[in-house]
Amino acid sequence: MASKAAPSCRLVFCLLISAAFLRPGLGLYTVNSAYGDPVIMPCRLDVPQNLMFGKWKYEKPDGSPVFIAFRSSTKKSVHYDDVPEYKDRLSLSENYTLSISDARISDEKRFVCMLVTEDNVFEEPTVVKVFKEPSKPEIVNKAPFLETQQLKKLGDCISKDSYPDGNITWYRGGKVLQPIEGVVAITLTKQMDPVTQLYTMTSSLEYKTTKADIQMPFSCSVTYYGPSGQKTVHSEQAVFDIYYPTEQVTIQVLPPKNAIKEGDNMTLKCLGNGNPPPEEFLFYLPGQLEGVRSSNTYTLTDVKRNATGDYKCSLIDQKSMIASTAITVHYLDLSLNPSGEVTKQIGDALPVSCTISASRNATVVWMKDNTRLKASPSFSSLHYQDAGNYVCETSLQEVEGLKKRESLTLIVEGKPQIKMTKKTDPSGLSKTIICHVEGFPKPAIQWTITGSGSVINQTEESPYINGRYYSKIIISPEENVTLTCTAENQLERTVNSLNVSANENREKVNDQAKLIVGIVVGLLLAALVAGVVYWLYMKKSKSASKHVNKDLGNLEENKKLEENNHKTEA
């Protein structure tokens, strides 16, 4: 048995040695695997019935084999060769499928599955490809700004840890940038890490910008191959500050130039449309040939009307680039003649003028005692109602806060003038006497009765309006009287009198009273006479009886006589 087995073993060994150097050139099977994922390689051979064992090997660059795994078909045992880079990474299944965990770039080799029988060796190669997705590209070393008409480095687009290496593309506004001499220059470099064998791609972009690139987004992308084919990853967009020279200068006035008035502070502001804008300018004031160097603002304080004129500003290093503006300093003058407190006599003439001088047409309003007048006041003959507080007010409506006003306090004086009237009550029992007075200052009124000189204090007065008022009294004179009304102010004392006759109705009433008294007295006398007659009659009829009682009767008669005498006297 031993002698038979020895030739068989020598045959198998020879077959293995010869198979190790056989390299079929066609029909290679490829397994694509992602970096870090397991690599699974089926044997892709039909297992023969007299199979003794199966083995896996890979080939070095020089073609020499390296055996890495062995599985016996009879003993059902698995053996892994001592290869350091595959230690604890291999797994060989019963169907001779080889798995490699945690795929690495170094796993990219040509592996061969070998199935060995007593009289033959069967082989099937598998090529392993490993792919590593690169990091998302990023624009670094970005320029703080780009200047027009200058070819300047915009930045670097970098993508790391790729396998195999990839390509980088630049975009402007979403469109691919192609190299253009003097305008677009792109330089691509690739570096491989000697340990990980991963690539880092760096693309540098030099670009000559224009004003059209203001707010224009730039980006880049990396294109690489993965297990499922070609892929592209884009970077974030980047916008660059574009510097360009000033092409135009403008000048502004603060506050707005149509609202500047005398006494205001005025600020000139010069602007250039370049980026960055100029920081200094030359300012030219009206009538000045030499400019004043200042920042982009120049302030004038407490301006006067003579500051009206053309103002200019220019670049310091390019004086021909200049801007100008015409400025009007608005003013408003008002002259009221006369003004203040003016005292005139009633009937006098008083010319009044309100003269306006302004930078443009002004509106004029007259007020009297806070009431707007329809027209300017004019006094050819003054009246008391003309007195009051007059105000002439003017303004420029387009210029806020530009208003002027002057006032005239007019006092109209006059000596007291008196007019007296009387009115009899319809009943005839009283009379109303009215003393009408006009004058200024307000005259004081006093009533007296001529002859007696008595002062009448019980009077009624009206309100004093426009230099006029009245005082009235109500009397019922029993005889004719003369009433005197005296009006007096600081200018003069005026007196006027009015005769008032007695009330006729009151005399008739007195006569009627006297008649009634007479009638009453007559009736009393008639009653007295009737009593005397009656007494005489009774005396005669009772004479006989009176002899007995003579003394008594005489006494009674005496009493009656005394009573009658008393009545008669009454």
Coordinates of C-alpha atoms in Angstrom, one line a residue:
M1 CA 0.0 0.0 0.0
A2 CA 2.8 2.4 0.8
S3 CA 4.6 1.7 -2.4
K4 CA 1.4 2.6 -4.3
A5 CA 0.7 5.8 -2.4
A6 CA 4.2 7.2 -2.9
P7 CA 3.9 7.6 -6.7
S8 CA 0.4 9.1 -6.3
C9 CA 1.7 11.8 -3.9
R10 CA 4.6 12.6 -6.2
L11 CA 2.1 13.0 -9.1
V12 CA -0.1 15.4 -7.1
F13 CA 2.9 17.5 -6.0
C14 CA 4.1 17.7 -9.6
L15 CA 0.7 18.8 -10.7
L16 CA 0.5 21.5 -8.1
I17 CA 3.9 22.8 -9.0
S18 CA 3.1 23.0 -12.6
A19 CA -0.3 24.5 -11.9
A20 CA 1.2 27.2 -9.8
F21 CA 3.0 28.7 -12.8
L22 CA 0.1 28.2 -15.3
R23 CA -1.6 31.7 -16.1
P24 CA -4.5 31.4 -18.3
G25 CA -4.8 34.7 -20.3
L26 CA -8.5 34.8 -21.1
G27 CA -11.8 34.7 -19.2
L28 CA -10.7 36.4 -16.0
Y29 CA -13.4 36.8 -13.4
T30 CA -13.4 40.1 -11.4
V31 CA -14.7 40.8 -8.0
N32 CA -15.3 44.5 -7.2
S33 CA -15.2 45.4 -3.5
A34 CA -15.6 48.6 -1.6
Y35 CA -12.7 49.6 0.8
G36 CA -13.4 48.0 4.2
D37 CA -16.1 45.7 3.0
P38 CA -15.6 41.8 2.8
V39 CA -14.2 40.4 -0.4
I40 CA -16.2 37.3 -1.4
M41 CA -14.6 35.1 -4.2
P42 CA -16.6 31.9 -5.3
C43 CA -14.4 29.1 -6.6
R44 CA -16.4 28.9 -9.8
L45 CA -15.3 25.3 -10.4
D46 CA -17.4 22.2 -10.4
V47 CA -16.3 20.0 -7.5
P48 CA -15.0 16.6 -8.9
Q49 CA -16.1 13.3 -7.2
N50 CA -12.6 12.2 -6.5
L51 CA -11.6 15.6 -5.0
M52 CA -8.8 15.3 -2.5
F53 CA -8.5 18.9 -1.4
G54 CA -8.9 22.5 -2.4
K55 CA -6.5 25.4 -2.1
W56 CA -6.4 29.2 -2.7
K57 CA -3.4 31.1 -3.7
Y58 CA -2.5 34.6 -5.0
E59 CA 0.2 35.6 -7.4
K60 CA 2.9 38.1 -6.7
P61 CA 3.9 40.8 -9.3
D62 CA 6.7 38.6 -10.4
G63 CA 4.3 35.6 -10.9
S64 CA 5.4 33.5 -8.0
P65 CA 2.5 31.9 -6.0
V66 CA 1.6 32.4 -2.4
F67 CA -0.7 29.7 -0.9
I68 CA -3.1 31.1 1.7
A69 CA -5.8 28.5 2.4
F70 CA -6.3 24.7 2.3
R71 CA -9.4 22.5 2.8
S72 CA -9.4 18.7 2.8
S73 CA -12.4 17.0 1.3
T74 CA -11.8 13.9 3.3
K75 CA -10.9 15.2 6.7
K76 CA -13.2 18.2 6.4
S77 CA -10.4 20.3 7.9
V78 CA -9.3 23.9 7.0
H79 CA -5.8 25.2 7.2
Y80 CA -4.7 28.9 6.6
D81 CA -1.1 29.5 5.7
D82 CA 1.0 31.8 7.7
V83 CA 0.7 35.0 5.5
P84 CA 0.9 38.1 7.8
E85 CA -1.3 40.4 5.7
Y86 CA -4.2 37.8 5.8
K87 CA -3.9 36.7 9.4
D88 CA -7.3 36.3 10.9
R89 CA -8.9 37.8 7.7
L90 CA -9.6 34.6 5.7
S91 CA -12.6 32.2 5.7
L92 CA -12.9 29.2 3.3
S93 CA -16.4 27.6 3.1
E94 CA -17.3 24.0 2.3
N95 CA -18.0 25.0 -1.3
Y96 CA -14.5 26.5 -1.4
T97 CA -15.7 30.1 -1.5
L98 CA -13.0 32.3 -0.1
S99 CA -13.9 35.4 2.0
I100 CA -11.5 38.2 2.9
S101 CA -12.7 40.6 5.6
D102 CA -12.0 44.4 5.7
A103 CA -10.9 44.9 2.1
R104 CA -7.7 46.8 1.6
I105 CA -5.9 48.3 -1.4
S106 CA -3.2 45.6 -1.1
D107 CA -6.0 43.0 -1.7
E108 CA -6.1 44.0 -5.3
K109 CA -4.5 40.8 -6.7
R110 CA -5.1 37.8 -8.9
F111 CA -6.4 35.0 -6.7
V112 CA -6.7 31.3 -7.9
C113 CA -9.0 28.6 -6.7
M114 CA -7.4 25.1 -7.1
L115 CA -9.3 21.8 -6.8
V116 CA -6.9 18.7 -6.7
T117 CA -7.7 15.1 -7.6
E118 CA -5.3 12.1 -7.7
D119 CA -4.6 12.6 -11.3
N120 CA -5.4 16.3 -12.1
V121 CA -5.4 19.9 -10.8
F122 CA -8.3 22.3 -11.7
E123 CA -7.8 26.1 -11.5
E124 CA -10.0 29.2 -11.8
P125 CA -8.5 32.7 -11.4
T126 CA -10.4 35.7 -9.9
V127 CA -9.2 39.3 -10.1
V128 CA -10.0 41.5 -7.0
K129 CA -10.6 45.2 -7.5
V130 CA -10.9 47.5 -4.5
F131 CA -12.5 50.9 -4.6
K132 CA -12.4 53.8 -2.1
E133 CA -14.8 56.7 -2.4
P134 CA -13.0 60.0 -1.9
S135 CA -14.0 62.6 0.6
K136 CA -16.3 65.4 -0.5
P137 CA -14.2 68.0 -2.3
E138 CA -13.6 71.3 -0.5
I139 CA -12.3 74.6 -1.7
V140 CA -9.5 75.7 0.5
N141 CA -6.9 78.5 0.5
K142 CA -9.6 80.7 -0.9
A143 CA -8.5 84.2 -2.0
P144 CA -9.9 86.9 0.3
F145 CA -10.9 88.9 -2.9
L146 CA -10.3 88.8 -6.7
E147 CA -9.3 91.9 -8.7
T148 CA -10.5 92.6 -12.2
Q149 CA -7.9 92.4 -15.0
Q150 CA -5.5 90.3 -12.8
L151 CA -4.9 86.6 -13.1
K152 CA -5.0 85.5 -9.5
K153 CA -5.2 82.3 -7.6
L154 CA -8.8 81.7 -6.6
G155 CA -8.3 78.6 -4.4
D156 CA -7.5 74.9 -4.2
C157 CA -10.0 72.1 -4.6
I158 CA -9.0 69.1 -2.6
S159 CA -10.4 65.6 -2.3
K160 CA -8.8 63.0 -0.1
D161 CA -8.5 59.2 0.4
S162 CA -9.5 58.0 -3.1
Y163 CA -8.8 54.7 -4.8
P164 CA -8.2 54.7 -7.6
D165 CA -7.4 58.3 -8.1
G166 CA -10.0 60.7 -9.5
N167 CA -10.3 63.8 -11.6
I168 CA -11.3 67.3 -10.4
T169 CA -13.4 69.8 -12.4
W170 CA -14.0 73.5 -11.7
Y171 CA -17.3 75.3 -12.3
R172 CA -18.4 78.9 -12.6
G173 CA -22.1 79.5 -12.2
G174 CA -22.7 75.8 -12.7
K175 CA -20.8 75.7 -16.0
V176 CA -17.5 73.8 -16.4
L177 CA -14.4 76.0 -16.5
Q178 CA -12.0 75.1 -19.3
P179 CA -8.4 76.3 -19.3
I180 CA -8.0 79.6 -21.3
E181 CA -4.6 81.2 -21.6
G182 CA -4.3 84.3 -19.5
V183 CA -7.8 83.8 -18.1
V184 CA -8.2 80.3 -16.6
A185 CA -5.3 78.2 -15.5
I186 CA -5.9 74.8 -13.7
T187 CA -3.2 72.6 -12.2
L188 CA -4.0 69.1 -10.9
T189 CA -1.7 67.1 -8.6
K190 CA -2.2 63.6 -7.1
Q191 CA -0.4 62.1 -4.1
M192 CA -0.6 58.5 -2.8
D193 CA -0.2 57.7 0.8
P194 CA 2.5 55.0 1.0
V195 CA 0.8 53.3 3.9
T196 CA -2.8 53.3 2.9
Q197 CA -2.1 53.6 -0.9
L198 CA -5.0 56.1 -1.0
Y199 CA -4.8 59.1 -3.3
T200 CA -5.3 62.8 -2.5
M201 CA -6.2 65.0 -5.5
T202 CA -5.5 68.8 -5.4
S203 CA -6.6 71.2 -8.2
S204 CA -5.4 74.8 -8.1
L205 CA -7.4 77.5 -10.1
E206 CA -6.0 80.8 -11.3
Y207 CA -8.7 83.1 -12.6
K208 CA -8.9 86.6 -14.1
T209 CA -12.2 88.0 -12.8
T210 CA -14.6 90.6 -14.2
K211 CA -17.5 92.6 -12.7
A212 CA -19.7 89.9 -14.1
D213 CA -18.4 87.6 -11.3
I214 CA -20.0 89.7 -8.6
Q215 CA -22.1 87.2 -6.5
M216 CA -21.1 84.5 -9.0
P217 CA -20.8 81.0 -7.3
F218 CA -17.7 78.9 -7.9
S219 CA -17.5 75.2 -7.1
C220 CA -15.6 72.0 -7.9
S221 CA -16.3 68.3 -8.2
V222 CA -14.3 65.0 -8.1
T223 CA -15.1 62.2 -10.5
Y224 CA -14.0 58.7 -9.4
Y225 CA -14.8 55.0 -10.0
G226 CA -16.6 52.8 -7.5
P227 CA -17.8 49.2 -7.4
S228 CA -20.9 50.2 -9.4
G229 CA -19.2 52.5 -11.9
Q230 CA -18.3 56.2 -12.3
K231 CA -19.6 58.7 -9.8
T232 CA -19.2 62.5 -9.1
V233 CA -19.3 64.4 -5.8
H234 CA -19.6 68.2 -5.8
S235 CA -18.2 70.7 -3.3
E236 CA -20.1 73.6 -1.6
Q237 CA -20.4 76.8 -3.6
A238 CA -18.1 79.7 -2.8
V239 CA -18.7 83.4 -3.6
F240 CA -15.8 85.8 -3.8
D241 CA -15.5 89.5 -3.2
I242 CA -14.7 91.1 -6.5
Y243 CA -12.5 94.2 -6.4
Y244 CA -12.8 96.7 -9.3
P245 CA -11.8 100.3 -9.8
T246 CA -14.1 103.3 -9.5
E247 CA -15.7 104.3 -12.8
Q248 CA -18.1 106.9 -11.6
V249 CA -18.3 109.4 -8.7
T250 CA -21.6 110.7 -7.2
I251 CA -22.2 113.3 -4.6
Q252 CA -25.1 113.4 -2.0
V253 CA -26.3 116.1 0.3
L254 CA -27.6 115.3 3.8
P255 CA -30.3 116.4 4.7
P256 CA -31.9 116.3 1.2
K257 CA -30.8 119.4 -0.6
N258 CA -34.3 120.8 -1.2
A259 CA -34.8 121.1 2.6
I260 CA -31.6 123.0 3.7
K261 CA -32.3 126.3 5.4
E262 CA -30.2 128.9 7.1
G263 CA -28.7 127.7 10.4
D264 CA -28.7 124.0 9.4
N265 CA -25.7 121.8 9.3
M266 CA -25.1 120.4 5.8
T267 CA -23.0 117.2 5.1
L268 CA -21.7 116.4 1.6
K269 CA -21.1 112.7 0.9
C270 CA -19.0 111.5 -2.0
L271 CA -19.3 108.0 -3.3
G272 CA -17.3 105.9 -5.8
N273 CA -18.8 102.9 -7.5
G274 CA -15.6 100.9 -7.1
N275 CA -15.0 98.0 -4.8
P276 CA -13.7 98.7 -2.3
P277 CA -15.0 102.2 -2.5
P278 CA -12.6 105.1 -2.2
E279 CA -12.0 106.3 1.4
E280 CA -10.9 109.9 0.6
F281 CA -12.0 112.5 -1.8
L282 CA -11.4 116.2 -2.8
F283 CA -14.3 118.5 -2.0
Y284 CA -14.7 121.8 -3.9
L285 CA -16.8 124.6 -2.4
P286 CA -18.5 127.3 -4.5
G287 CA -15.9 129.7 -5.9
Q288 CA -13.0 127.6 -4.7
L289 CA -10.5 126.1 -7.3
E290 CA -8.6 124.0 -4.8
G291 CA -10.3 121.0 -3.3
V292 CA -10.4 120.2 0.4
R293 CA -9.1 116.6 1.2
S294 CA -11.4 114.7 3.4
S295 CA -13.0 111.3 4.0
N296 CA -16.1 110.5 2.0
T297 CA -18.0 113.1 4.0
Y298 CA -17.5 116.9 4.5
T299 CA -19.7 118.9 6.9
L300 CA -20.5 122.6 6.9
T301 CA -22.1 124.0 10.1
D302 CA -24.6 126.9 10.5
V303 CA -24.9 127.6 6.7
K304 CA -26.0 131.0 5.5
R305 CA -27.8 132.0 2.3
N306 CA -24.5 132.9 0.7
A307 CA -23.6 129.2 0.8
T308 CA -25.9 128.6 -2.2
G309 CA -24.0 127.3 -5.2
D310 CA -22.4 124.3 -6.9
Y311 CA -20.5 121.8 -4.8
K312 CA -18.2 119.2 -6.3
C313 CA -16.1 116.2 -5.3
S314 CA -13.5 114.1 -7.1
L315 CA -11.1 111.2 -6.7
I316 CA -7.7 112.3 -5.2
D317 CA -5.6 110.5 -7.8
Q318 CA -8.0 111.1 -10.7
K319 CA -9.4 114.6 -10.5
S320 CA -11.1 114.3 -13.8
M321 CA -13.6 111.9 -12.3
I322 CA -15.8 114.5 -10.6
A323 CA -19.4 114.9 -9.5
S324 CA -21.3 118.1 -8.8
T325 CA -24.6 119.3 -7.3
A326 CA -26.4 122.6 -7.0
I327 CA -27.5 123.5 -3.4
T328 CA -29.9 126.2 -2.4
V329 CA -29.8 127.4 1.2
H330 CA -33.3 128.5 1.8
Y331 CA -34.1 131.6 3.8
L332 CA -37.2 133.6 4.8
D333 CA -37.3 137.2 6.0
L334 CA -40.4 139.0 7.3
S335 CA -40.8 142.7 8.1
L336 CA -44.1 144.0 9.7
N337 CA -44.6 147.7 9.8
P338 CA -45.8 148.8 12.3
S339 CA -45.1 146.1 14.8
G340 CA -45.3 145.6 18.6
E341 CA -47.9 147.7 20.5
V342 CA -49.4 150.6 18.7
T343 CA -52.0 153.0 20.1
K344 CA -54.1 155.1 17.8
Q345 CA -57.2 157.3 18.1
I346 CA -60.6 156.3 16.7
G347 CA -61.0 157.5 13.2
D348 CA -57.3 157.6 12.5
A349 CA -55.8 155.9 9.4
L350 CA -53.2 153.2 9.9
P351 CA -51.3 151.7 6.9
V352 CA -50.0 148.1 7.7
S353 CA -47.5 146.2 5.5
C354 CA -46.0 142.7 5.9
T355 CA -43.0 142.4 3.6
I356 CA -41.6 139.0 2.7
S357 CA -38.2 138.1 1.3
A358 CA -37.6 134.4 0.6
S359 CA -35.6 131.9 -1.5
R360 CA -38.8 130.9 -3.2
N361 CA -42.5 131.8 -3.1
A362 CA -43.8 131.9 0.4
T363 CA -47.4 131.7 1.8
V364 CA -48.6 134.5 4.0
V365 CA -51.4 134.2 6.6
W366 CA -52.9 137.0 8.7
M367 CA -54.5 136.2 12.1
K368 CA -56.4 138.4 14.4
D369 CA -56.9 137.1 18.0
N370 CA -56.2 133.6 16.8
T371 CA -58.8 133.8 13.9
R372 CA -57.6 133.7 10.4
L373 CA -58.4 136.8 8.2
K374 CA -59.5 136.5 4.6
A375 CA -57.3 139.5 3.6
S376 CA -54.5 141.7 4.8
P377 CA -55.8 144.3 7.3
S378 CA -56.1 147.9 6.1
F379 CA -57.4 150.8 8.2
S380 CA -58.5 154.0 6.6
S381 CA -60.6 155.0 9.6
L382 CA -60.1 153.0 12.8
H383 CA -63.0 151.7 14.8
Y384 CA -63.0 150.2 18.3
Q385 CA -63.6 146.7 16.8
D386 CA -60.3 147.1 14.9
A387 CA -58.4 146.8 18.1
G388 CA -56.7 143.4 18.8
N389 CA -53.6 141.2 18.3
Y390 CA -52.6 140.9 14.6
V391 CA -50.1 138.3 13.5
C392 CA -48.5 138.1 10.0
E393 CA -47.1 134.5 9.5
T394 CA -45.2 133.2 6.5
S395 CA -43.6 129.8 5.7
L396 CA -42.0 127.8 2.9
Q397 CA -44.1 124.6 2.7
E398 CA -41.3 122.6 1.0
V399 CA -38.8 123.4 3.8
E400 CA -39.8 121.9 7.1
G401 CA -39.4 124.3 10.0
L402 CA -38.9 127.4 8.0
K403 CA -41.5 129.8 9.4
K404 CA -41.5 133.5 10.5
R405 CA -44.1 135.6 12.3
E406 CA -44.4 139.1 13.6
S407 CA -47.2 140.6 15.7
L408 CA -49.0 143.9 16.0
T409 CA -51.0 144.8 19.1
L410 CA -53.4 147.6 18.0
I411 CA -55.0 149.7 20.7
V412 CA -57.8 152.1 19.5
E413 CA -58.5 154.9 22.0
G414 CA -61.4 157.3 22.1
K415 CA -63.1 159.9 24.3
P416 CA -66.3 158.9 25.9
Q417 CA -69.4 159.4 23.7
I418 CA -72.8 159.3 25.4
K419 CA -76.3 158.8 24.0
M420 CA -79.3 158.6 26.3
T421 CA -82.7 157.0 25.6
K422 CA -85.8 156.4 27.6
K423 CA -88.7 153.9 27.4
T424 CA -92.0 153.9 29.3
D425 CA -93.3 150.6 30.6
P426 CA -96.6 149.6 28.9
S427 CA -98.3 149.7 32.4
G428 CA -97.2 153.3 32.7
L429 CA -95.9 152.7 36.2
S430 CA -92.1 152.9 35.4
K431 CA -89.6 154.2 32.9
T432 CA -86.3 152.7 31.7
I433 CA -83.5 155.2 31.1
I434 CA -80.5 153.9 29.2
C435 CA -77.1 155.6 28.9
H436 CA -75.2 154.3 25.8
V437 CA -71.4 154.9 26.1
E438 CA -68.5 154.2 23.8
G439 CA -64.9 154.9 24.3
F440 CA -61.5 153.4 25.2
P441 CA -60.2 152.9 27.8
K442 CA -63.5 151.7 29.2
P443 CA -65.3 154.8 30.6
A444 CA -66.8 154.6 34.1
I445 CA -70.6 155.5 34.2
Q446 CA -72.3 157.4 37.0
W447 CA -76.0 158.4 37.4
T448 CA -77.2 161.5 39.3
I449 CA -80.4 163.3 39.8
T450 CA -80.0 167.0 39.0
G451 CA -80.9 169.4 41.7
S452 CA -80.7 166.9 44.6
G453 CA -77.3 165.7 43.5
S454 CA -78.3 162.2 44.6
V455 CA -76.3 159.3 43.1
I456 CA -78.2 156.3 41.7
N457 CA -76.3 153.1 42.5
Q458 CA -78.9 150.6 41.5
T459 CA -78.0 150.2 37.8
E460 CA -77.6 147.4 35.3
E461 CA -74.7 147.3 32.9
S462 CA -74.1 145.3 29.6
P463 CA -70.8 143.6 28.7
Y464 CA -68.1 145.9 27.3
I465 CA -67.6 144.9 23.6
N466 CA -65.7 146.7 20.9
G467 CA -65.5 149.9 23.0
R468 CA -69.2 150.0 23.8
Y469 CA -71.6 149.2 26.6
Y470 CA -74.6 150.8 28.3
S471 CA -76.0 151.4 31.8
K472 CA -79.7 151.5 32.5
I473 CA -82.0 152.4 35.4
I474 CA -85.7 151.9 36.0
I475 CA -87.5 154.6 37.9
S476 CA -91.1 155.7 38.8
P477 CA -90.9 159.5 39.3
E478 CA -93.8 161.2 41.1
E479 CA -92.6 164.5 39.7
N480 CA -90.5 165.7 36.8
V481 CA -86.8 165.0 37.3
T482 CA -83.6 165.5 35.3
L483 CA -81.2 162.5 35.1
T484 CA -77.5 163.0 34.4
C485 CA -75.2 160.3 32.9
T486 CA -71.5 160.9 33.4
A487 CA -68.9 158.8 31.5
E488 CA -65.2 159.2 32.2
N489 CA -61.9 157.6 31.2
Q490 CA -58.3 158.7 31.1
L491 CA -58.9 160.9 28.1
E492 CA -62.0 163.0 29.1
R493 CA -65.1 163.3 31.2
T494 CA -68.4 163.6 29.3
V495 CA -71.8 164.5 30.7
N496 CA -75.3 164.2 29.3
S497 CA -78.7 164.8 30.8
L498 CA -82.3 163.8 30.2
N499 CA -85.6 165.2 31.5
V500 CA -88.0 162.7 32.8
S501 CA -91.6 163.7 33.5
A502 CA -93.8 162.3 36.3
N503 CA -96.0 159.3 35.6
E504 CA -99.6 160.5 34.6
N505 CA -101.2 157.3 35.6
R506 CA -99.9 157.7 39.1
E507 CA -101.8 161.1 39.4
K508 CA -105.0 159.5 38.3
V509 CA -104.6 156.8 40.9
N510 CA -104.1 159.5 43.7
D511 CA -107.3 161.3 42.7
Q512 CA -109.3 158.1 42.8
A513 CA -108.0 157.4 46.3
K514 CA -109.0 160.9 47.5
L515 CA -112.5 160.4 46.1
I516 CA -112.9 157.1 47.9
V517 CA -111.8 158.8 51.2
G518 CA -114.4 161.6 50.6
I519 CA -117.2 159.1 50.1
V520 CA -116.3 157.2 53.2
V521 CA -116.3 160.5 55.3
G522 CA -119.6 161.5 53.8
L523 CA -121.2 158.2 54.7
L524 CA -120.0 158.6 58.3
L525 CA -121.5 162.1 58.5
A526 CA -124.8 160.9 57.2
A527 CA -124.9 158.2 59.8
L528 CA -124.2 160.7 62.5
V529 CA -127.1 163.0 61.3
A530 CA -129.4 160.0 61.2
G531 CA -128.5 159.1 64.8
V532 CA -129.2 162.7 66.0
V533 CA -132.6 162.7 64.3
Y534 CA -133.4 159.4 65.8
W535 CA -132.4 160.6 69.3
L536 CA -134.7 163.6 69.1
Y537 CA -137.6 161.5 68.0
M538 CA -137.1 159.1 70.9
K539 CA -136.8 162.1 73.3
K540 CA -140.3 163.4 72.4
S541 CA -142.0 160.0 72.7
K542 CA -140.6 159.3 76.2
S543 CA -141.0 162.8 77.8
A544 CA -143.7 161.5 80.3
S545 CA -141.6 158.8 81.7
K546 CA -138.6 161.0 82.1
H547 CA -140.2 163.0 85.0
V548 CA -139.8 160.1 87.3
N549 CA -136.2 159.3 86.3
K550 CA -135.1 162.8 85.4
D551 CA -131.7 162.6 87.0
L552 CA -131.1 159.2 85.6
G553 CA -132.3 160.3 82.2
N554 CA -130.2 163.3 82.3
L555 CA -127.2 161.2 83.1
E556 CA -127.8 158.9 80.2
E557 CA -128.4 161.9 77.8
N558 CA -125.2 163.3 78.9
K559 CA -123.4 160.1 78.0
K560 CA -125.0 159.9 74.6
L561 CA -124.2 163.5 73.8
E562 CA -120.6 162.9 74.7
E563 CA -120.6 159.8 72.5
N564 CA -122.1 161.8 69.6
N565 CA -119.6 164.6 70.1
H566 CA -116.8 162.1 69.9
K567 CA -118.1 160.7 66.7
T568 CA -118.6 164.1 65.2
E569 CA -115.0 165.0 66.0
A570 CA -113.8 161.9 64.5

